[in-house]
Short mmCIF file of C-alpha atoms and ligand atoms in Angstrom, two decimals:
data_model
loop_
_atom_site.label_atom_id
_atom_site.label_comp_id
_atom_site.label_asym_id
_atom_site.label_seq_id
_atom_site.Cartn_x
_atom_site.Cartn_y
_atom_site.Cartn_z
CA MET A 364 129.65 88.20 150.49
CA ALA A 365 131.92 91.24 150.18
CA PRO A 366 134.05 91.16 147.03
CA ALA A 367 137.56 89.76 147.50
CA PRO A 368 140.11 92.49 147.82
CA TYR A 369 142.28 93.05 144.80
CA THR A 370 146.02 92.88 145.36
CA SER A 371 146.24 96.61 144.53
CA ALA A 372 144.28 99.58 143.21
CA LEU A 373 146.12 99.04 139.92
CA ALA A 374 144.90 95.43 139.72
CA GLN A 375 141.34 96.57 140.38
CA GLN A 376 141.68 99.19 137.68
CA LEU A 377 142.95 96.60 135.16
CA SER A 378 140.44 93.89 136.08
CA ARG A 379 137.66 94.94 133.75
CA ASP A 380 139.89 95.12 130.69
CA VAL A 381 141.56 91.78 131.52
CA LEU A 382 138.18 90.09 131.89
CA ASP A 383 136.70 91.66 128.71
CA ARG A 384 139.68 90.52 126.69
CA PHE A 385 139.72 87.08 128.25
CA MET A 386 136.01 86.52 127.46
CA ARG A 387 136.66 87.59 123.87
CA TYR A 388 139.73 85.42 123.30
CA VAL A 389 138.42 82.18 124.84
CA ARG A 390 135.48 82.12 122.42
CA ILE A 391 137.85 81.61 119.49
CA ASP A 392 138.69 77.93 119.00
CA THR A 393 142.48 77.82 118.93
CA GLN A 394 142.99 74.19 119.88
CA SER A 395 146.25 72.91 118.39
CA ARG A 396 146.59 69.52 116.71
CA ARG A 397 149.39 66.96 117.09
CA ASP A 398 151.24 65.76 113.97
CA ARG A 399 150.98 69.14 112.32
CA ASP A 400 151.96 69.69 108.70
CA SER A 401 152.18 73.47 108.93
CA SER A 402 152.60 76.19 111.54
CA PRO A 403 150.21 76.91 113.14
CA SER A 404 148.59 73.48 113.21
CA THR A 405 145.04 74.90 113.10
CA PRO A 406 143.45 77.98 111.43
CA GLY A 407 141.72 79.24 114.61
CA GLN A 408 145.10 80.30 115.95
CA LEU A 409 145.52 82.63 112.97
CA GLU A 410 142.09 84.08 113.66
CA LEU A 411 143.12 84.97 117.21
CA GLY A 412 146.51 86.18 115.95
CA ARG A 413 144.82 88.57 113.50
CA LEU A 414 142.51 89.89 116.22
CA LEU A 415 145.47 90.51 118.54
CA VAL A 416 147.40 92.35 115.84
CA GLU A 417 144.36 94.53 115.19
CA GLU A 418 144.01 95.29 118.90
CA LEU A 419 147.76 96.00 119.31
CA GLN A 420 147.64 98.36 116.32
CA GLY A 421 144.63 100.02 117.92
CA LEU A 422 146.74 100.64 121.03
CA GLY A 423 149.29 102.45 118.89
CA LEU A 424 151.80 99.59 118.53
CA GLY A 425 152.28 100.28 114.85
CA ASP A 426 154.75 97.46 114.16
CA ALA A 427 152.40 94.71 115.38
CA GLU A 428 152.36 91.86 112.90
CA LEU A 429 151.50 88.22 112.40
CA ASP A 430 154.27 86.32 110.63
CA GLU A 431 153.97 83.44 108.16
CA HIS A 432 154.31 80.82 110.93
CA GLY A 433 151.56 82.33 113.09
CA TYR A 434 153.67 84.30 115.59
CA VAL A 435 152.49 87.74 116.74
CA MET A 436 155.15 90.31 117.65
CA ALA A 437 154.87 93.97 118.61
CA THR A 438 156.94 96.66 120.34
CA VAL A 439 156.09 98.94 123.23
CA PRO A 440 158.61 101.80 122.92
CA PRO A 441 160.61 102.76 126.03
CA SER A 442 159.96 105.79 128.18
CA PRO A 443 162.47 108.53 127.27
CA GLU A 444 164.64 108.36 130.39
CA SER A 445 165.13 104.58 130.09
CA ALA A 446 165.74 104.51 126.34
CA ARG A 447 169.51 104.26 126.52
CA ALA A 448 170.29 101.98 129.43
CA ALA A 449 167.52 99.45 129.78
CA PRO A 450 167.54 96.06 128.09
CA VAL A 451 164.72 94.85 125.85
CA VAL A 452 162.26 92.73 127.84
CA GLY A 453 159.93 90.18 126.23
CA LEU A 454 156.39 89.24 127.31
CA ILE A 455 155.22 85.91 125.93
CA ALA A 456 152.03 83.84 126.03
CA HIS A 457 150.69 81.09 123.79
CA MET A 458 147.54 81.42 121.71
CA ASP A 459 146.68 77.73 121.31
CA THR A 460 144.77 75.53 123.74
CA SER A 461 145.31 71.89 124.61
CA PRO A 462 144.18 69.12 122.25
CA ASP A 463 143.44 66.97 125.34
CA ALA A 464 139.93 68.31 126.05
CA PRO A 465 137.19 69.68 123.75
CA GLY A 466 138.05 73.26 122.78
CA ARG A 467 135.35 74.30 120.32
CA GLY A 468 132.35 76.41 121.34
CA VAL A 469 133.72 77.65 124.66
CA GLU A 470 130.96 79.58 126.50
CA PRO A 471 132.58 81.27 129.49
CA ILE A 472 130.58 81.94 132.66
CA VAL A 473 131.58 84.43 135.39
CA HIS A 474 130.58 83.31 138.90
CA ARG A 475 130.72 86.51 140.95
CA GLY A 476 131.83 86.42 144.58
CA TYR A 477 132.66 82.73 145.06
CA ASP A 478 130.95 81.46 148.23
CA GLY A 479 133.19 78.47 148.95
CA GLY A 480 130.69 75.84 147.76
CA VAL A 481 130.58 73.44 144.84
CA ILE A 482 130.28 75.20 141.46
CA GLU A 483 127.90 73.23 139.21
CA LEU A 484 128.32 73.88 135.49
CA PRO A 485 125.26 73.62 133.24
CA LEU A 486 126.63 70.96 130.87
CA GLY A 487 128.30 67.58 131.13
CA GLY A 488 127.60 67.16 134.86
CA THR A 489 130.87 69.02 135.47
CA ARG A 490 131.39 70.19 139.06
CA LEU A 491 134.15 72.23 140.66
CA ASN A 492 134.42 70.76 144.11
CA PRO A 493 136.57 72.66 146.64
CA GLU A 494 137.08 69.34 148.52
CA THR A 495 139.23 68.07 145.68
CA MET A 496 140.54 71.48 144.53
CA PRO A 497 142.54 73.02 147.36
CA GLU A 498 143.39 76.07 145.22
CA LEU A 499 139.68 76.86 144.75
CA ARG A 500 139.15 76.74 148.51
CA SER A 501 141.38 79.77 148.98
CA LYS A 502 139.42 81.95 146.51
CA LEU A 503 136.52 83.00 148.73
CA GLY A 504 134.89 86.12 147.31
CA HIS A 505 136.76 85.91 144.00
CA ASP A 506 135.02 86.16 140.66
CA ILE A 507 135.59 82.74 139.10
CA VAL A 508 135.44 82.20 135.34
CA THR A 509 134.62 78.72 134.04
CA ALA A 510 133.51 77.21 130.74
CA SER A 511 130.04 75.64 130.52
CA GLY A 512 131.07 72.11 131.48
CA ASP A 513 131.60 70.41 128.12
CA THR A 514 134.79 72.19 126.99
CA LEU A 515 138.04 73.44 128.44
CA LEU A 516 138.09 77.14 129.30
CA GLY A 517 141.36 78.09 127.64
CA ALA A 518 142.81 80.07 130.55
CA ASP A 519 145.88 78.10 129.49
CA ASP A 520 146.99 80.35 128.05
CA LYS A 521 144.48 83.03 127.12
CA ALA A 522 144.71 84.30 130.69
CA GLY A 523 148.36 85.07 129.87
CA VAL A 524 147.41 86.66 126.53
CA ALA A 525 144.71 88.84 128.15
CA GLU A 526 147.05 89.89 130.98
CA ILE A 527 149.82 90.97 128.61
CA MET A 528 147.29 92.82 126.42
CA ALA A 529 145.73 94.62 129.40
CA ALA A 530 149.15 95.60 130.78
CA VAL A 531 150.29 96.86 127.37
CA ALA A 532 147.04 98.81 126.94
CA HIS A 533 147.60 100.43 130.33
CA LEU A 534 151.20 101.37 129.48
CA ALA A 535 150.10 102.72 126.10
CA ALA A 536 147.47 104.89 127.79
CA HIS A 537 149.97 106.13 130.41
CA PRO A 538 153.12 107.24 128.60
CA GLU A 539 154.39 108.76 131.87
CA LEU A 540 154.89 105.29 133.39
CA PRO A 541 158.53 104.13 133.17
CA ARG A 542 159.18 101.06 131.00
CA PRO A 543 162.05 99.64 128.96
CA THR A 544 161.48 98.58 125.37
CA LEU A 545 158.96 95.73 125.66
CA ARG A 546 158.52 93.08 123.01
CA VAL A 547 155.19 91.29 122.94
CA GLY A 548 155.31 87.72 121.57
CA PHE A 549 152.29 85.46 121.14
CA THR A 550 153.15 81.93 120.03
CA PRO A 551 151.18 79.14 118.32
CA ASP A 552 151.27 75.38 119.04
CA GLU A 553 152.84 75.50 122.51
CA GLU A 554 150.62 72.64 123.68
CA ILE A 555 152.09 70.31 121.08
CA GLY A 556 155.61 71.31 122.08
CA MET A 557 156.27 73.49 119.03
CA GLY A 558 155.69 76.99 120.45
CA ALA A 559 159.33 78.00 120.41
CA SER A 560 160.43 75.97 117.39
CA LEU A 561 159.94 78.70 114.76
CA PHE A 562 160.25 81.65 117.15
CA ASP A 563 162.57 84.12 115.40
CA LEU A 564 164.81 85.24 118.27
CA GLY A 565 166.82 87.60 116.09
CA ARG A 566 163.72 89.44 114.96
CA TYR A 567 162.28 89.40 118.47
CA GLY A 568 165.49 90.99 119.72
CA ALA A 569 164.86 90.75 123.46
CA ASP A 570 167.56 90.35 126.12
CA CYS A 571 165.31 88.35 128.43
CA ALA A 572 161.63 87.46 128.53
CA TYR A 573 158.81 86.16 130.71
CA THR A 574 156.13 83.68 129.76
CA LEU A 575 152.77 84.26 131.43
CA ASP A 576 151.75 80.62 131.49
CA GLY A 577 151.78 79.61 135.16
CA SER A 578 148.95 79.16 137.60
CA GLU A 579 148.65 80.08 141.30
CA LEU A 580 149.10 83.66 142.51
CA GLY A 581 152.73 84.64 143.02
CA GLU A 582 154.26 81.69 141.17
CA LEU A 583 157.64 82.31 139.56
CA GLN A 584 158.91 79.23 137.80
CA ASP A 585 162.59 78.91 137.05
CA GLU A 586 162.75 75.17 136.38
CA SER A 587 161.05 72.88 133.92
CA PHE A 588 161.35 69.17 133.28
CA GLY A 589 163.97 67.88 130.89
CA ALA A 590 161.97 65.95 128.30
CA LEU A 591 162.44 63.04 125.89
CA GLU A 592 159.85 61.40 123.69
CA ALA A 593 160.14 57.72 122.81
CA LEU A 594 158.62 55.89 119.85
CA LEU A 595 158.92 52.12 120.11
CA THR A 596 157.97 50.00 117.09
CA ILE A 597 157.77 46.22 117.53
CA HIS A 598 157.58 43.91 114.51
CA GLY A 599 156.07 40.49 115.19
CA VAL A 600 155.49 37.60 112.81
CA GLU A 601 151.96 37.35 111.46
CA VAL A 602 150.49 33.93 110.63
CA HIS A 603 146.88 32.76 110.13
CA PRO A 604 145.79 31.99 113.70
CA GLY A 605 144.41 28.56 112.70
CA VAL A 606 147.89 27.33 111.79
CA ALA A 607 149.94 29.63 114.01
CA LYS A 608 151.28 27.20 116.57
CA GLY A 609 154.97 27.71 117.05
CA LYS A 610 155.07 30.38 114.30
CA LEU A 611 153.03 33.46 115.26
CA ILE A 612 154.86 36.17 117.22
CA SER A 613 152.29 38.72 118.40
CA ALA A 614 153.64 42.27 118.44
CA LEU A 615 150.54 43.27 120.41
CA ARG A 616 151.32 40.82 123.22
CA LEU A 617 154.95 41.92 123.28
CA ALA A 618 153.88 45.58 123.54
CA ALA A 619 151.61 44.71 126.47
CA LYS A 620 154.55 42.90 128.09
CA VAL A 621 156.77 45.97 127.72
CA ILE A 622 154.18 48.29 129.27
CA ASP A 623 153.52 45.86 132.10
CA ALA A 624 157.24 45.60 132.86
CA LEU A 625 157.75 49.38 133.22
CA PRO A 626 157.95 50.17 136.93
CA MET A 627 154.66 51.56 138.24
CA GLU A 628 156.48 53.72 140.81
CA LEU A 629 157.96 55.65 137.85
CA SER A 630 154.52 56.62 136.47
CA PRO A 631 152.97 60.11 136.52
CA GLU A 632 150.15 58.82 138.73
CA ARG A 633 152.66 57.79 141.43
CA THR A 634 155.07 60.75 141.31
CA ASP A 635 155.07 64.43 142.18
CA GLY A 636 157.34 67.25 143.42
CA ARG A 637 160.79 66.75 141.97
CA GLU A 638 160.27 63.13 140.88
CA GLY A 639 160.35 62.18 137.21
CA PHE A 640 158.54 59.48 135.27
CA ILE A 641 158.15 57.28 132.20
CA HIS A 642 154.65 57.65 130.76
CA PRO A 643 153.47 55.40 127.92
CA TYR A 644 150.53 57.43 126.60
CA GLU A 645 149.55 55.81 123.31
CA LEU A 646 149.47 52.24 122.03
CA THR A 647 148.45 51.13 118.54
CA ALA A 648 148.85 47.45 117.88
CA THR A 649 148.03 44.46 115.69
CA ALA A 650 149.55 41.01 115.86
CA GLY A 651 151.96 42.13 113.15
CA THR A 652 153.11 45.55 114.37
CA ALA A 653 152.82 47.55 117.57
CA GLN A 654 153.77 51.11 118.38
CA ILE A 655 154.10 52.61 121.83
CA ARG A 656 154.56 56.32 122.35
CA ALA A 657 155.94 57.39 125.69
CA ILE A 658 157.29 60.53 127.32
CA LEU A 659 160.22 60.56 129.73
CA ARG A 660 160.55 63.40 132.22
CA ASP A 661 162.92 64.47 134.99
CA PHE A 662 164.46 67.65 136.36
CA ASP A 663 167.87 65.96 136.37
CA GLU A 664 169.57 65.12 133.06
CA ASP A 665 171.40 62.07 134.42
CA ARG A 666 168.22 60.55 135.79
CA LEU A 667 166.45 61.29 132.51
CA GLU A 668 169.13 59.42 130.61
CA GLY A 669 168.77 56.62 133.15
CA TYR A 670 165.07 56.35 132.20
CA ALA A 671 166.03 56.06 128.54
CA ARG A 672 168.40 53.18 129.37
CA LEU A 673 165.76 51.56 131.57
CA LEU A 674 163.22 51.70 128.74
CA GLU A 675 165.69 50.15 126.28
CA ARG A 676 166.59 47.37 128.75
CA THR A 677 162.90 46.69 129.46
CA VAL A 678 162.23 46.27 125.73
CA ARG A 679 165.22 43.96 125.25
CA GLU A 680 164.18 41.77 128.17
CA ALA A 681 160.52 41.65 127.11
CA LEU A 682 161.54 40.47 123.64
CA ALA A 683 164.32 38.13 124.76
CA ASP A 684 162.16 34.99 124.41
CA SER A 685 161.03 35.98 120.92
CA PRO A 686 164.20 36.18 118.83
CA ARG A 687 162.21 36.49 115.58
CA ALA A 688 160.60 39.74 116.77
CA THR A 689 162.46 42.95 116.00
CA TYR A 690 162.10 46.50 117.25
CA GLU A 691 163.20 50.09 116.76
CA LEU A 692 163.37 52.53 119.64
CA GLU A 693 163.61 56.18 118.64
CA LEU A 694 164.28 58.80 121.28
CA ARG A 695 163.70 62.47 120.54
CA ARG A 696 164.71 65.43 122.71
CA GLN A 697 161.73 67.70 123.39
CA TYR A 698 163.19 70.30 125.77
CA ARG A 699 165.67 70.76 128.61
CA ASN A 700 165.38 71.95 132.18
CA MET A 701 165.73 75.74 131.85
CA ARG A 702 167.26 76.09 135.34
CA LYS A 703 170.91 76.18 134.31
CA TYR A 704 170.27 78.87 131.68
CA LEU A 705 168.38 80.99 134.22
CA ASP A 706 171.08 80.50 136.86
CA ALA A 707 173.37 82.33 134.44
CA ALA A 708 171.08 85.39 134.45
CA PRO A 709 169.94 85.78 138.08
CA GLU A 710 168.77 89.38 137.61
CA VAL A 711 165.93 88.12 135.39
CA LEU A 712 164.47 86.24 138.35
CA ALA A 713 165.36 88.99 140.82
CA ALA A 714 163.46 91.58 138.74
CA ALA A 715 160.39 89.33 138.64
CA GLU A 716 160.49 88.80 142.41
CA GLU A 717 160.74 92.52 142.96
CA ALA A 718 157.76 93.15 140.66
CA ILE A 719 155.64 90.48 142.38
CA ARG A 720 156.44 91.97 145.79
CA ALA A 721 155.62 95.45 144.50
CA GLU A 722 152.17 94.07 143.73
CA GLY A 723 151.88 93.02 147.40
CA ILE A 724 152.31 89.31 146.72
CA GLU A 725 154.90 86.93 148.18
CA PRO A 726 156.72 85.31 145.24
CA ARG A 727 156.85 81.51 145.25
CA ARG A 728 159.54 79.76 143.24
CA THR A 729 158.23 76.43 142.04
CA PRO A 730 159.42 73.89 139.44
CA ILE A 731 157.12 73.29 136.46
CA ARG A 732 156.19 69.63 136.09
CA GLY A 733 156.12 70.14 132.36
CA GLY A 734 157.67 72.50 129.85
CA THR A 735 156.90 75.97 128.58
CA ASP A 736 158.02 78.00 125.60
CA GLY A 737 160.63 79.29 128.05
CA SER A 738 162.34 75.88 128.26
CA LEU A 739 163.49 76.02 124.65
CA LEU A 740 163.87 79.82 124.49
CA SER A 741 166.15 79.79 127.54
CA GLU A 742 168.24 77.03 125.97
CA LYS A 743 168.48 79.07 122.76
CA GLY A 744 169.86 82.06 124.69
CA LEU A 745 166.79 84.05 125.76
CA PRO A 746 166.43 83.59 129.54
CA THR A 747 162.66 83.14 130.03
CA PRO A 748 161.15 82.17 133.40
CA ASN A 749 157.40 81.66 133.84
CA LEU A 750 154.95 83.83 135.78
CA PHE A 751 151.55 83.04 137.32
CA THR A 752 148.29 83.76 135.45
CA GLY A 753 145.52 82.86 137.93
CA GLY A 754 144.27 79.95 135.77
CA HIS A 755 143.77 76.48 137.28
CA GLU A 756 142.87 72.84 136.42
CA TYR A 757 144.30 73.16 132.94
CA HIS A 758 143.47 70.81 130.06
CA SER A 759 140.09 69.81 131.47
CA ALA A 760 136.41 70.80 131.47
CA ARG A 761 136.93 71.87 135.11
CA GLU A 762 139.40 74.59 134.10
CA TRP A 763 138.79 77.89 135.90
CA ALA A 764 140.42 81.27 136.45
CA SER A 765 140.14 83.96 139.11
CA VAL A 766 139.48 87.49 137.83
CA GLN A 767 141.27 88.96 140.85
CA GLU A 768 144.38 86.88 140.12
CA MET A 769 144.36 87.60 136.39
CA ALA A 770 144.22 91.31 137.30
CA ALA A 771 147.10 90.78 139.75
CA ALA A 772 149.17 89.22 136.96
CA ALA A 773 148.44 92.15 134.62
CA ALA A 774 149.43 94.60 137.36
CA THR A 775 152.61 92.62 138.01
CA ILE A 776 153.59 93.09 134.35
CA VAL A 777 153.17 96.88 134.67
CA ARG A 778 155.40 96.79 137.78
CA LEU A 779 157.93 94.54 136.06
CA ALA A 780 158.28 97.15 133.32
CA GLU A 781 159.09 99.77 135.94
CA VAL A 782 161.56 97.48 137.74
CA TRP A 783 163.53 96.97 134.50
CA THR A 784 164.15 100.71 134.15
CA ARG A 785 166.10 100.68 137.42
CA SER A 786 169.78 100.97 136.73
CA ARG A 787 170.99 97.96 138.71
CA TYR A 788 169.00 95.54 136.55
CA ALA A 789 169.97 97.26 133.34
CA GLU A 790 173.63 97.19 134.36
CA ALA A 791 173.61 93.53 135.43
CA MET A 792 172.06 92.60 132.08
CA GLY A 793 174.60 94.76 130.24
CA LEU A 794 177.41 92.63 131.69
CA ARG A 795 176.14 89.44 130.05
CA PRO A 796 178.08 88.10 127.10
CA ALA A 797 176.69 88.83 123.64
CA ARG A 798 173.53 86.96 122.72
CA ALA A 799 174.06 83.53 121.30
CA TRP A 800 171.91 84.03 118.21
CA GLY A 801 173.82 87.17 117.13
ZN1 ZN B 1119 150.18 76.78 128.76
#
């Protein structure tokens, strides 16, 4: 089979560097861990952070550094003619991988010139079947990277890291190419929802930014879920089961009753598109005490609050017959839908669309059924939509990435830099009110 055409000569030129970097980064175990007691949650993320700083320094980005919380930042200086007018544009990807699938000992495999058939991986009986993966079906002739079958690949989000690095390397090697001041930012612990929590926006100093943490070619994501996390603790009454009649109140049974009473049509397995859900994802229980952890998601804040009220009502009703049982329901905000913050800075999306088109791709605006670092960063005053990376089937042993699409993403970054030196974007950004973080 003839190799799949690249989206541009630039993408083809960048493809080797993107792939080399990607293969290097995925081998480092950077899986994050929930319930962290420090940032980053795991030492492997620091190992990757140190490697990236070394490589950025090697490209001539002398200020590249890893801070005490595990964030990597570096500056690409502007081309002379854009130095005055252009805003500072951030490029962000996360270094950690998901705790939801094995992430140690990743052995990437490149399958050259995909022939449209099933891809069998050597370990774990893992198969990539185009019948059940419509996105794979459209990648005829692409070079597909997978893990070996018993781990995730880590394209989420090392594809994004490799694409930013390759684009920055290209810009560093070609000082004649126009670019504004670019700020690279690699974050830890995104997968546990903490990627933006210790991100020092003042030090970063960008006017807008882009995460490279999406998926299918051409994706430009300007909306994320709004997100709440719920922790429900039920206290029963424990009594020796031999003499428990009329006395024992089983917290475990009450927890099961609560879960059973939550409407199935509001579950992740029954919803898609713009629908939200309530997802109980962890239950620990004894007769004495039970804890349910759940996440609540919707694009609309009112509906999200409605889910919180529904959960509370469900708990009250489930416990109504057991007055001696007590409960606490804690709700914690995780992130907000970034849409309204991005609506206030339309040129950030317009510049991305122009860059994607310049790469010969039709941009596709899609909502993220999840969150990104951009959700919190946008809320904090740094408008940050999400761009495609060419990675697919995240958080699983079936994860894969297309080399041609990763190269397209890297080329899109180079074009985005050029777009931001055009005066109409610089001027539109200049009219924004002062940054919230001062
Ligand atoms: Zn990600």
